[in-house]
Coordinates of C-alpha atoms and ligand atoms in Angstrom, one line a residue:
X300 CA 60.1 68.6 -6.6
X301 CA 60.9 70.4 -3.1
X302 CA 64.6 70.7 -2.0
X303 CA 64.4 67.3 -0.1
X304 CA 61.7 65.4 -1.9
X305 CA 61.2 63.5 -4.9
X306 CA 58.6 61.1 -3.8
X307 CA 54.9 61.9 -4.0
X308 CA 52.0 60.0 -3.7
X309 CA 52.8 57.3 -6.2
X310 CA 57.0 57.2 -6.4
X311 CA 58.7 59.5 -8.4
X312 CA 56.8 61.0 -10.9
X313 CA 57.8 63.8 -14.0
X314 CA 58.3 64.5 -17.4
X315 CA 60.7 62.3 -19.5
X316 CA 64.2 64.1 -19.9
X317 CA 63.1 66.8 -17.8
X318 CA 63.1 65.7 -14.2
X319 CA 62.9 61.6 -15.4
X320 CA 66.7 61.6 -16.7
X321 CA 69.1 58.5 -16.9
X322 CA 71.3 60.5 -14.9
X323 CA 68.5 60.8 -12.1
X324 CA 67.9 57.4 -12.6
X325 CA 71.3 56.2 -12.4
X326 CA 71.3 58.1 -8.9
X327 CA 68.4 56.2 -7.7
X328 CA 69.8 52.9 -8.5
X329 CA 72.7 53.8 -6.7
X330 CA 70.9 55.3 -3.6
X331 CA 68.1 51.9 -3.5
X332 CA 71.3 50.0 -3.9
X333 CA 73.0 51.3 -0.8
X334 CA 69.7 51.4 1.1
X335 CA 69.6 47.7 -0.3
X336 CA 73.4 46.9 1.3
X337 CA 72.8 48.3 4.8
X338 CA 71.3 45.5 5.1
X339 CA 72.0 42.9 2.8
X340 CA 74.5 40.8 1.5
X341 CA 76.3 41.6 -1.6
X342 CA 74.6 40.3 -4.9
X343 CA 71.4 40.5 -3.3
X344 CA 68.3 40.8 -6.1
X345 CA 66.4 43.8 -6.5
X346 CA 63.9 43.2 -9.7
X347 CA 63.8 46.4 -12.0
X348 CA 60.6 45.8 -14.4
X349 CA 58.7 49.1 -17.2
X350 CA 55.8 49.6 -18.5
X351 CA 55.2 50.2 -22.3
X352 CA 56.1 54.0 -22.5
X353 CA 58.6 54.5 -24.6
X354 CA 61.3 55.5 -22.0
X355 CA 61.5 52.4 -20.4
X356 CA 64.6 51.0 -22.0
X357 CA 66.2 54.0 -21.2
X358 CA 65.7 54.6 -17.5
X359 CA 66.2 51.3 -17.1
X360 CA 69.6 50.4 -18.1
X361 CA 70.2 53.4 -15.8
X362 CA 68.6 51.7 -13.0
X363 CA 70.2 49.2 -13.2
X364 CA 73.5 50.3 -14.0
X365 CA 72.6 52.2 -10.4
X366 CA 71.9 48.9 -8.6
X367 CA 75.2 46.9 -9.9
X368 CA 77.8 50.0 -9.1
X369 CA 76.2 49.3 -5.1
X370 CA 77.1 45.2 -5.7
X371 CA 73.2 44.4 -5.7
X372 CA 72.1 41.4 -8.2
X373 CA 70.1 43.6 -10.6
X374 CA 67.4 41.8 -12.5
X375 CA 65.6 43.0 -15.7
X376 CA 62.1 41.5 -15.4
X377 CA 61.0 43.2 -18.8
X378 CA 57.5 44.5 -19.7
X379 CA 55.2 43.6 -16.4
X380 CA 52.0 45.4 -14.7
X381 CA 53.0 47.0 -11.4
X382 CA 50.9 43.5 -9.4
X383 CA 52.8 41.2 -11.4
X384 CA 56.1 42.7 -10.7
X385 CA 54.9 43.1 -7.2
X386 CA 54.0 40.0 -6.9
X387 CA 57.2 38.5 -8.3
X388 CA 59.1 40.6 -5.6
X389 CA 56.7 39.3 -2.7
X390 CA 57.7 35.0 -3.9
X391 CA 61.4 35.7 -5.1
X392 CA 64.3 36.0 -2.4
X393 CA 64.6 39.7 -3.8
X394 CA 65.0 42.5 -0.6
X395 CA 63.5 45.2 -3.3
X396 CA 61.5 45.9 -6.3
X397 CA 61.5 49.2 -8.8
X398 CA 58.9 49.4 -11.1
X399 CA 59.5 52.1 -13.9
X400 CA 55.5 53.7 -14.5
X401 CA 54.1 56.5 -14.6
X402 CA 50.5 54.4 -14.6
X403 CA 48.0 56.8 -15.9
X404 CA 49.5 60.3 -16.8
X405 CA 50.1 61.3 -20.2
X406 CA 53.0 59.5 -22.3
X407 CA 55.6 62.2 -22.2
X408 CA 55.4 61.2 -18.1
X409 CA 56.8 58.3 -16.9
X410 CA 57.9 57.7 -13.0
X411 CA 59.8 55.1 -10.4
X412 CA 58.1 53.4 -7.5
X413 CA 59.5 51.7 -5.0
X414 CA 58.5 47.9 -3.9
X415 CA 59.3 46.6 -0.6
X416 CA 60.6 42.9 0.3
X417 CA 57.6 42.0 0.5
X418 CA 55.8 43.2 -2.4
X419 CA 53.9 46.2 -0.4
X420 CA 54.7 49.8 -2.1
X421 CA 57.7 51.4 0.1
X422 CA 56.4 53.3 3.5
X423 CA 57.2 57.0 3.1
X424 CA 60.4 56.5 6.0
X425 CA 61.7 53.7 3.4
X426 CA 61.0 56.5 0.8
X427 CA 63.3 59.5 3.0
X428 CA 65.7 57.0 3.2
X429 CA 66.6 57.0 -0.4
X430 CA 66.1 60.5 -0.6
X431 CA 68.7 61.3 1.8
X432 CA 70.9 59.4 0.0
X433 CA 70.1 60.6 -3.1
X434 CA 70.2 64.5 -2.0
X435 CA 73.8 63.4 -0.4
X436 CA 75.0 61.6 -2.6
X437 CA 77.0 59.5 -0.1
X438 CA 76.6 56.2 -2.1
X439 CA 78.2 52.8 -1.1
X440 CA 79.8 51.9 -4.4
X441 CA 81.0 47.8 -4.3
X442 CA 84.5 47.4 -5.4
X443 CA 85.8 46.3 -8.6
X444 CA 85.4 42.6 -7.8
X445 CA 82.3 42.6 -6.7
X446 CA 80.4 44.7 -9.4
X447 CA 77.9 41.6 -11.1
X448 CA 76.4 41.4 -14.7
X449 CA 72.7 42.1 -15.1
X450 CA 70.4 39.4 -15.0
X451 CA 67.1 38.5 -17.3
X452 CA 64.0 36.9 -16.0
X453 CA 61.1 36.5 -18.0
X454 CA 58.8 34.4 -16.6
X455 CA 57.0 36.4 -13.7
X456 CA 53.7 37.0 -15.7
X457 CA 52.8 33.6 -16.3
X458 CA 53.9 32.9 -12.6
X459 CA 51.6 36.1 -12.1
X460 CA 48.5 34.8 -13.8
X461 CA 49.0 31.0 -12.9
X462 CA 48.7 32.3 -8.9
X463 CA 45.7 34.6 -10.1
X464 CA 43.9 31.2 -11.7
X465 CA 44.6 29.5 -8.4
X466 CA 42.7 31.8 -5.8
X467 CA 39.3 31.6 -8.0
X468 CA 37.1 28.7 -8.6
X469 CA 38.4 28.6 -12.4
X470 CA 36.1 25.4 -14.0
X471 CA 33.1 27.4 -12.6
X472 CA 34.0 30.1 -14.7
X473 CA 35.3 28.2 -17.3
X474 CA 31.8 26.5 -17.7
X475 CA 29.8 29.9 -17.9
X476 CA 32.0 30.9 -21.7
X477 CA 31.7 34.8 -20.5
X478 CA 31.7 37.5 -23.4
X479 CA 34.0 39.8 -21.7
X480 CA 35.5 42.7 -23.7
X481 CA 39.0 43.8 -22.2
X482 CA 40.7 47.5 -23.2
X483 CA 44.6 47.0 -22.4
X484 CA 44.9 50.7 -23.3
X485 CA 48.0 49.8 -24.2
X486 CA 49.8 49.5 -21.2
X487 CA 51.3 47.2 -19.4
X488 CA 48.4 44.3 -19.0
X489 CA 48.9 43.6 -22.6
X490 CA 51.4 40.8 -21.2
X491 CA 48.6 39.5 -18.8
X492 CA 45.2 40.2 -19.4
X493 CA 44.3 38.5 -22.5
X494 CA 45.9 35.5 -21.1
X495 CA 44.4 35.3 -18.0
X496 CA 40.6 36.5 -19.6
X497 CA 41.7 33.1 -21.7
X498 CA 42.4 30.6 -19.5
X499 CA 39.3 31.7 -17.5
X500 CA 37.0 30.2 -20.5
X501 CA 36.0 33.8 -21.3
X502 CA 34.8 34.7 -25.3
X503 CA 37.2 37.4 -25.3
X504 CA 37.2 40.3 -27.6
X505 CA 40.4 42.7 -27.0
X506 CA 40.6 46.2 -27.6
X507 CA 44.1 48.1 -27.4
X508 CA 45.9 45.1 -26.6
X509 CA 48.9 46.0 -28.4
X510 CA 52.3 47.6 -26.8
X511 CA 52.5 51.0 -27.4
X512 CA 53.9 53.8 -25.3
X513 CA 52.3 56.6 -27.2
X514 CA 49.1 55.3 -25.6
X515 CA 47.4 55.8 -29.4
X516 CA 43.8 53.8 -27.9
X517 CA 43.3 56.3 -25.6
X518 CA 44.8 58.4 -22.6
X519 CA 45.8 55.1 -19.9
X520 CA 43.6 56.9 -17.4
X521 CA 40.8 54.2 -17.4
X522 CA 37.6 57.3 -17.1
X523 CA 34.3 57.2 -18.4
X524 CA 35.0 59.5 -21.4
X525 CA 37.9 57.3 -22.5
X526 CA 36.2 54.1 -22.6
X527 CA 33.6 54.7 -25.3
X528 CA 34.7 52.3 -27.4
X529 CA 34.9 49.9 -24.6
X530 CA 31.2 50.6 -23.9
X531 CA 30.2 50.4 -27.5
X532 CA 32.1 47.1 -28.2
X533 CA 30.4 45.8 -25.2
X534 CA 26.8 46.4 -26.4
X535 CA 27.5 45.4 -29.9
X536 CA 29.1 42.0 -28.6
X537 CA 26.6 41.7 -26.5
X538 CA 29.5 40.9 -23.5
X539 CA 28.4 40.4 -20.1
X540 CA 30.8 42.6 -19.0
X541 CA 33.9 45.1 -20.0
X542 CA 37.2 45.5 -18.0
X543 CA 39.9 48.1 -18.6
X544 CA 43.0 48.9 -16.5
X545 CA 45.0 51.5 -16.5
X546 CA 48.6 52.4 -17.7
X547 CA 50.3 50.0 -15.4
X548 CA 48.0 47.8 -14.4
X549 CA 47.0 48.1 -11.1
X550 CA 43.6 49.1 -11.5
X551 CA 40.6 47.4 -13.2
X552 CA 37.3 49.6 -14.5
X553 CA 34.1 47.8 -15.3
X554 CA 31.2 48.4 -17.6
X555 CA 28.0 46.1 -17.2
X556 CA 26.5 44.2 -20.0
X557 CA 24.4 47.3 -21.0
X558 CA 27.7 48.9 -21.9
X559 CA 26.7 51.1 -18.6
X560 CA 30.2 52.5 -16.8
X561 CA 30.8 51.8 -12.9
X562 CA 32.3 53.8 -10.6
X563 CA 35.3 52.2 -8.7
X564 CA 33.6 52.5 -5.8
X565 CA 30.8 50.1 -6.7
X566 CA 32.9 47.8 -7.8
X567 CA 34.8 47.3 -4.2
X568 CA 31.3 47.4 -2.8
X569 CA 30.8 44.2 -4.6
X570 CA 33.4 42.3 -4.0
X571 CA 33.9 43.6 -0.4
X572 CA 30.0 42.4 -0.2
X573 CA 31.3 38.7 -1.4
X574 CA 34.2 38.6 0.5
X575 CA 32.9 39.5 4.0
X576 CA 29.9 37.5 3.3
X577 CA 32.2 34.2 2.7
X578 CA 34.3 35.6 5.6
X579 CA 31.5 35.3 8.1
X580 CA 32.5 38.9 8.8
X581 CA 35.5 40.9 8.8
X582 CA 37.0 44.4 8.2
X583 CA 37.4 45.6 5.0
X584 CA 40.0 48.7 4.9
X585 CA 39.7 52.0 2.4
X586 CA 40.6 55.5 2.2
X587 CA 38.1 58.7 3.3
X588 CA 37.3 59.4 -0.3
X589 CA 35.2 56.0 -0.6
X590 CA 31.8 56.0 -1.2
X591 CA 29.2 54.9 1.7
X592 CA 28.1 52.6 -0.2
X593 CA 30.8 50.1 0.8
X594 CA 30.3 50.9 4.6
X595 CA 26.1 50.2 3.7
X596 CA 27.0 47.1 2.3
X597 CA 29.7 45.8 4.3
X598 CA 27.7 46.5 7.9
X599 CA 24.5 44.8 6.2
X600 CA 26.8 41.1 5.6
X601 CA 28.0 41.6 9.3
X602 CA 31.8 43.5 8.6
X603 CA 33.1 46.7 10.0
X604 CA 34.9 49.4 7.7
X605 CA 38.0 51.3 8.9
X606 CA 39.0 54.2 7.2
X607 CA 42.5 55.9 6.3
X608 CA 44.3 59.0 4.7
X609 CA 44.3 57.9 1.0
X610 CA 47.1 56.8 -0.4
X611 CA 47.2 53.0 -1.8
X612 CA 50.3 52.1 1.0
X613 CA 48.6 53.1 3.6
X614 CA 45.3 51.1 2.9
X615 CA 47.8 48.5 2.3
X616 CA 50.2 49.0 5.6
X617 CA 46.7 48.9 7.8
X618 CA 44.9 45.8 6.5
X619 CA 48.7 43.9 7.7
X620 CA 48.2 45.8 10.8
X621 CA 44.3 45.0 11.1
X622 CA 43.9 41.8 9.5
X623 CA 41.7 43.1 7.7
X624 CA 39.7 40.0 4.4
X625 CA 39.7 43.0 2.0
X626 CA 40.4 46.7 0.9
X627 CA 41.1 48.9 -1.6
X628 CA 40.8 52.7 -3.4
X629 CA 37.2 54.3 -4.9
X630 CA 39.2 54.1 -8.1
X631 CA 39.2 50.6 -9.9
X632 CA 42.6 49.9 -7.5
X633 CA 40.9 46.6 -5.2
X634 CA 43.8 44.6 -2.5
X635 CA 43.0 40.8 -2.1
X636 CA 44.8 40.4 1.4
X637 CA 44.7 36.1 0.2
X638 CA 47.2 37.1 -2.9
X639 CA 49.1 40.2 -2.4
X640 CA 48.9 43.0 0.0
X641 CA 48.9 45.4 -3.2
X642 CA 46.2 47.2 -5.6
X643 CA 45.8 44.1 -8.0
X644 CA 43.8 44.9 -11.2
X645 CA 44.6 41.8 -12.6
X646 CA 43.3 39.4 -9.5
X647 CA 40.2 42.5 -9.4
X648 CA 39.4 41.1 -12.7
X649 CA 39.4 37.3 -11.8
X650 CA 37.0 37.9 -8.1
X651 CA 34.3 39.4 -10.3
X652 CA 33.8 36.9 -13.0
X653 CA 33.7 34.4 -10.1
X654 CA 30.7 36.4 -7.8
X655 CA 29.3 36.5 -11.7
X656 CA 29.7 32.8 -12.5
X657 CA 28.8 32.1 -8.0
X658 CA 25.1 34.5 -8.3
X659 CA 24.2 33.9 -12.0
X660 CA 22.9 37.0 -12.3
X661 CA 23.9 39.8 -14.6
X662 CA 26.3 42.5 -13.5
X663 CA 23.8 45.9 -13.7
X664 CA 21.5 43.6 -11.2
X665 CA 24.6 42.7 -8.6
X666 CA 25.2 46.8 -9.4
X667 CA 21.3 47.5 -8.8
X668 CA 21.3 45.7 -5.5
X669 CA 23.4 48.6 -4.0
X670 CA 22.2 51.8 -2.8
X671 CA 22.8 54.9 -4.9
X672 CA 24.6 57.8 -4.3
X673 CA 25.6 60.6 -6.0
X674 CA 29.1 62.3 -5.6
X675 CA 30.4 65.9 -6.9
X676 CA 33.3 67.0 -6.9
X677 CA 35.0 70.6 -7.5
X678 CA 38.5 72.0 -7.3
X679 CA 39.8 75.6 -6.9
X680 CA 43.5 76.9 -7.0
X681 CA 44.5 79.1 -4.1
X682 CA 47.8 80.6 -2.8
X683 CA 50.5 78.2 -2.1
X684 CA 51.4 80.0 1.3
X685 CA 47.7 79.6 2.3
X686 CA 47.8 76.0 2.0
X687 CA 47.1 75.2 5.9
X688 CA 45.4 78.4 7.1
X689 CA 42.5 77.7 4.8
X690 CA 42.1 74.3 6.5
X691 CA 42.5 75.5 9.7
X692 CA 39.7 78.4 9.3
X693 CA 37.3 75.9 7.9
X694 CA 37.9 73.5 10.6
X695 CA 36.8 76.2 13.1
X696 CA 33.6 77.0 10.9
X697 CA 32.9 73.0 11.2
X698 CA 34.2 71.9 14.3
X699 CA 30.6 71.4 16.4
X700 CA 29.5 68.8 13.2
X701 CA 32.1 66.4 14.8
X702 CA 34.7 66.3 11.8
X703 CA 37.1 63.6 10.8
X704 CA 40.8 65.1 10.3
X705 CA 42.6 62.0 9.0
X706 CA 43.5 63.8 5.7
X707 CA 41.7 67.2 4.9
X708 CA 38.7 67.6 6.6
X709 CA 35.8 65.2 6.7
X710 CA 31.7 66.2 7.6
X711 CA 29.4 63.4 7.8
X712 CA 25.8 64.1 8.4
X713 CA 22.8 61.7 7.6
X714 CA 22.4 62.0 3.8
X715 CA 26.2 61.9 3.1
X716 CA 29.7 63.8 3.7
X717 CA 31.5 66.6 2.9
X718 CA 35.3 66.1 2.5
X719 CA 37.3 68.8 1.9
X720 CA 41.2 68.2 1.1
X721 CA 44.5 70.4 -0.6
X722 CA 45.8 68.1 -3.6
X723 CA 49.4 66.0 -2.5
X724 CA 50.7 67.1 -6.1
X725 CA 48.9 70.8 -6.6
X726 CA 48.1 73.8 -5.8
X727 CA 44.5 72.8 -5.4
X728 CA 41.6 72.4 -2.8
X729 CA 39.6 69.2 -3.7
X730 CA 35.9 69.5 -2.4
X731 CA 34.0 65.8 -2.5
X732 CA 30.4 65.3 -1.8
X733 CA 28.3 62.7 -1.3
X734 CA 24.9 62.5 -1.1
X735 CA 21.9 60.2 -1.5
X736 CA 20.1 63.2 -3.7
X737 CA 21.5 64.4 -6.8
X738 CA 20.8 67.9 -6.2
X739 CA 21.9 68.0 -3.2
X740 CA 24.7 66.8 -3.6
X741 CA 25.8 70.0 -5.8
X742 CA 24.1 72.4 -3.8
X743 CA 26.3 70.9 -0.6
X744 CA 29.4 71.2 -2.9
X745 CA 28.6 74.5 -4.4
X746 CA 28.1 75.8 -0.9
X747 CA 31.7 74.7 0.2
X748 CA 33.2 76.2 -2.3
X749 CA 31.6 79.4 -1.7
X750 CA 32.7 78.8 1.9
X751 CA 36.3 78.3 0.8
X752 CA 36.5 80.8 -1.8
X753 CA 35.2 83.7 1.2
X754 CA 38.0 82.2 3.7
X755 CA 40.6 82.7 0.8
X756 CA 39.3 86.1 -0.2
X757 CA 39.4 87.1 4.1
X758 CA 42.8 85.4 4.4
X759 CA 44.2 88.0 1.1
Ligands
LIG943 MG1 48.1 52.6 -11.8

């Protein structure tokens, strides 16, 4: 945490009783809460929801003790996935939303992001806001009168996963009895997904579907090495397909009915494929990072891609701006524009047993109808102060291959890209590469780095 920032790339993030304290929770109740008042009346509801780590209760009541000093109606939605409590904030008369998640860092993390009225993650200016008031302390405190008692609402999943059944064709599925495995990893989709895999006619076998903030499954981060049991239960239950999310929900990983994992990326492919399709055409909205494969497939059923810095809000913030039928992240984190202007892993999980039960064909052939590409990726730590220089000397090495500077720097050429990017959260160069060859995909990426590493060594 800088001297004037405490919100990176996903909210507020740190280690439980070390930078996540009540007392710096308390703060930024207070601080949404006066945000909240500039422009509202008093007793107006901001929902306050957790995951399952174990410091939920506890930052929570500090939250919300926050919220009700400012006169704001706080409301203690209990255990929800980030969607669901997004999604309760979009329909409810609420002017705010917090959602207490560290999603998929280790359980000794947990973390506060910030929901706007309208269910989209706060912009980053909504973001300094609060920070300024936080840093200042300069808090509108309600009087004495006016200070309300916390409120309970309970019923936001099953308004959640009603709306969810609603936007797919739920008798078709129904009728097809899918195997699907789901791994809950223990986070918060044990509220949801089992219900909703059930009232989609799904044979459902669950793995890690109890609450536990000690994550004891597996590490919440949904990655091929942590779902081998997933991918083994699959095969042996001979599902068509597997589905895990991540800590809080917001994502959705699949594995087909070999017990084969799929890149995110693949996944969006497949559903932007369905979407623009039914569409007639359209543009579907996702960050640099993403694979071609979704601009291949989207061009081929008559759509258009447009591409942003990554960041979930900001794919968000420009498919409003753009109308766009669909977006999302190369990570398992898909936005159905129809439901919620929000990564939705619950709804992600819903669209794909419907294109399942719609082409009646298995998932590795929908996967195998894709073209393939092959992505490395490799990382080096350099010197914090060198942070922009190194980008600005590789930009001149680049600058005739007609680079994209969005966010880090991006080289397209005929086989695939380079994209070359300092970490948001660390002191750390990310090199991606894409390729339709395997090999050279990791000669490209192992010839960047060499690149960097000589620009870093010449900069001393
Ligand atoms: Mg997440």
């Amino acid at each position: 945490m800088t001297a004037n920032r405490l919100f990176g790339t996903n909210g507020i993030r740190g280690e439980v009783n070390k930078l996540l304290t009540p007392a710096l929770s308390l703060s930024i109740g207070r601080a949404v809460g006066t945000v909240v008042r500039r422009s509202s009346p008093p007793g107006t509801e901001v929902l306050v929801a957790t995951d399952t780590r174990y410091s939920g209760d506890m930052l929570k009541a500090a939250i919300c003790a926050g919220l009700l000093s400012t006169g704001c109606q706080a409301v203690d939605t209990g255990m929800l996935p980030t969607p669901a409590l997004q999604y309760g904030v979009k329909k409810s008369t609420a002017a705010m939303g917090l959602i207490i998640t560290a999603s998929h860092n280790p359980p000794e993390y947990n973390g506060i992001k910030c929901v706007a009225g309208d269910g989209t993650e706060t912009t980053q200016d909504e973001e300094k806001e609060i920070e300024e008031i936080y840093f200042s302390e300069e808090f509108t405190l309600a009087p004495w009168n006016a200070v309300l008692g916390l409120l309970s609402r309970s019923h936001l999943t099953h308004r959640y996963t009603e709306d969810i059944l609603a936007q797919v064709d739920r008798e078709l599925i129904a009728s097809k009895r899918f195997g699907v495995v789901v791994d809950c990893a223990n986070g918060a989709t044990v509220v949801s997904a089992p219900k909703l895999l059930e009232s989609l006619g799904t044979k459902l076998v669950t793995l890690n579907a109890q609450s536990s903030g000690g994550f004891p499954g597996h590490p919440s981060e949904p990655t091929e090495d942590n779902l081998r049991d997933l991918m083994t239960m699959v095969k042996n239950t001979g599902a068509a397909m597997g589905l895990a999310h991540d800590g809080d929900g917001d994502r959705a990983i699949f594995v087909d009915e070999r017990g084969e994992f799929l890149y995110g990326d693949k996944t969006l492919a497949l559903v932007a494929k369905h979407i623009v399709m039914e569409n007639g055409g359209g543009k579907v909205v996702t960050a640099i990072n993403t694979s071609n494969v979704l601009e291949d497939v989207v061009k081929e059923a008559g759509g258009e891609v447009i591409y942003t810095p990554i960041g979930s809000p900001i794919v968000a913030r420009v498919m409003i701006k753009e109308k766009a039928v669909f977006g999302g992240e190369e990570n398992g984190g898909l936005i159905f524009p129809k439901f919620q202007y929000c990564r939705d892993g619950g709804m992600t999980s819903a669209a794909i047993l419907e294109i399942l039960a719609n082409r009646e064909r298995s998932l590795s052939e929908l996967m195998g109808e894709m073209p393939e590409y092959h992505l490395c990726k490799l990382k080096f730590k350099y010197p914090p102060h060198l942070r922009e220089k190194i980008l600005e000397k590789y930009l001149c090495l680049v600058k005739d291959k007609n680079p994209l500077t969005l966010d880090g720097i991006k080289v397209l050429d005929d086989t695939g890209w380079v994209l070359v990017r300092p970490s948001g959260t660390e002191t750390i160069y990310r090199i991606q590469v894409e390729d339709s060859d395997p090999v050279r995909a990791n000669k490209k990426a192992d010839d960047t780095k060499r690149v960097l590493l000589e620009i870093v060594e010449g900069l001393g």
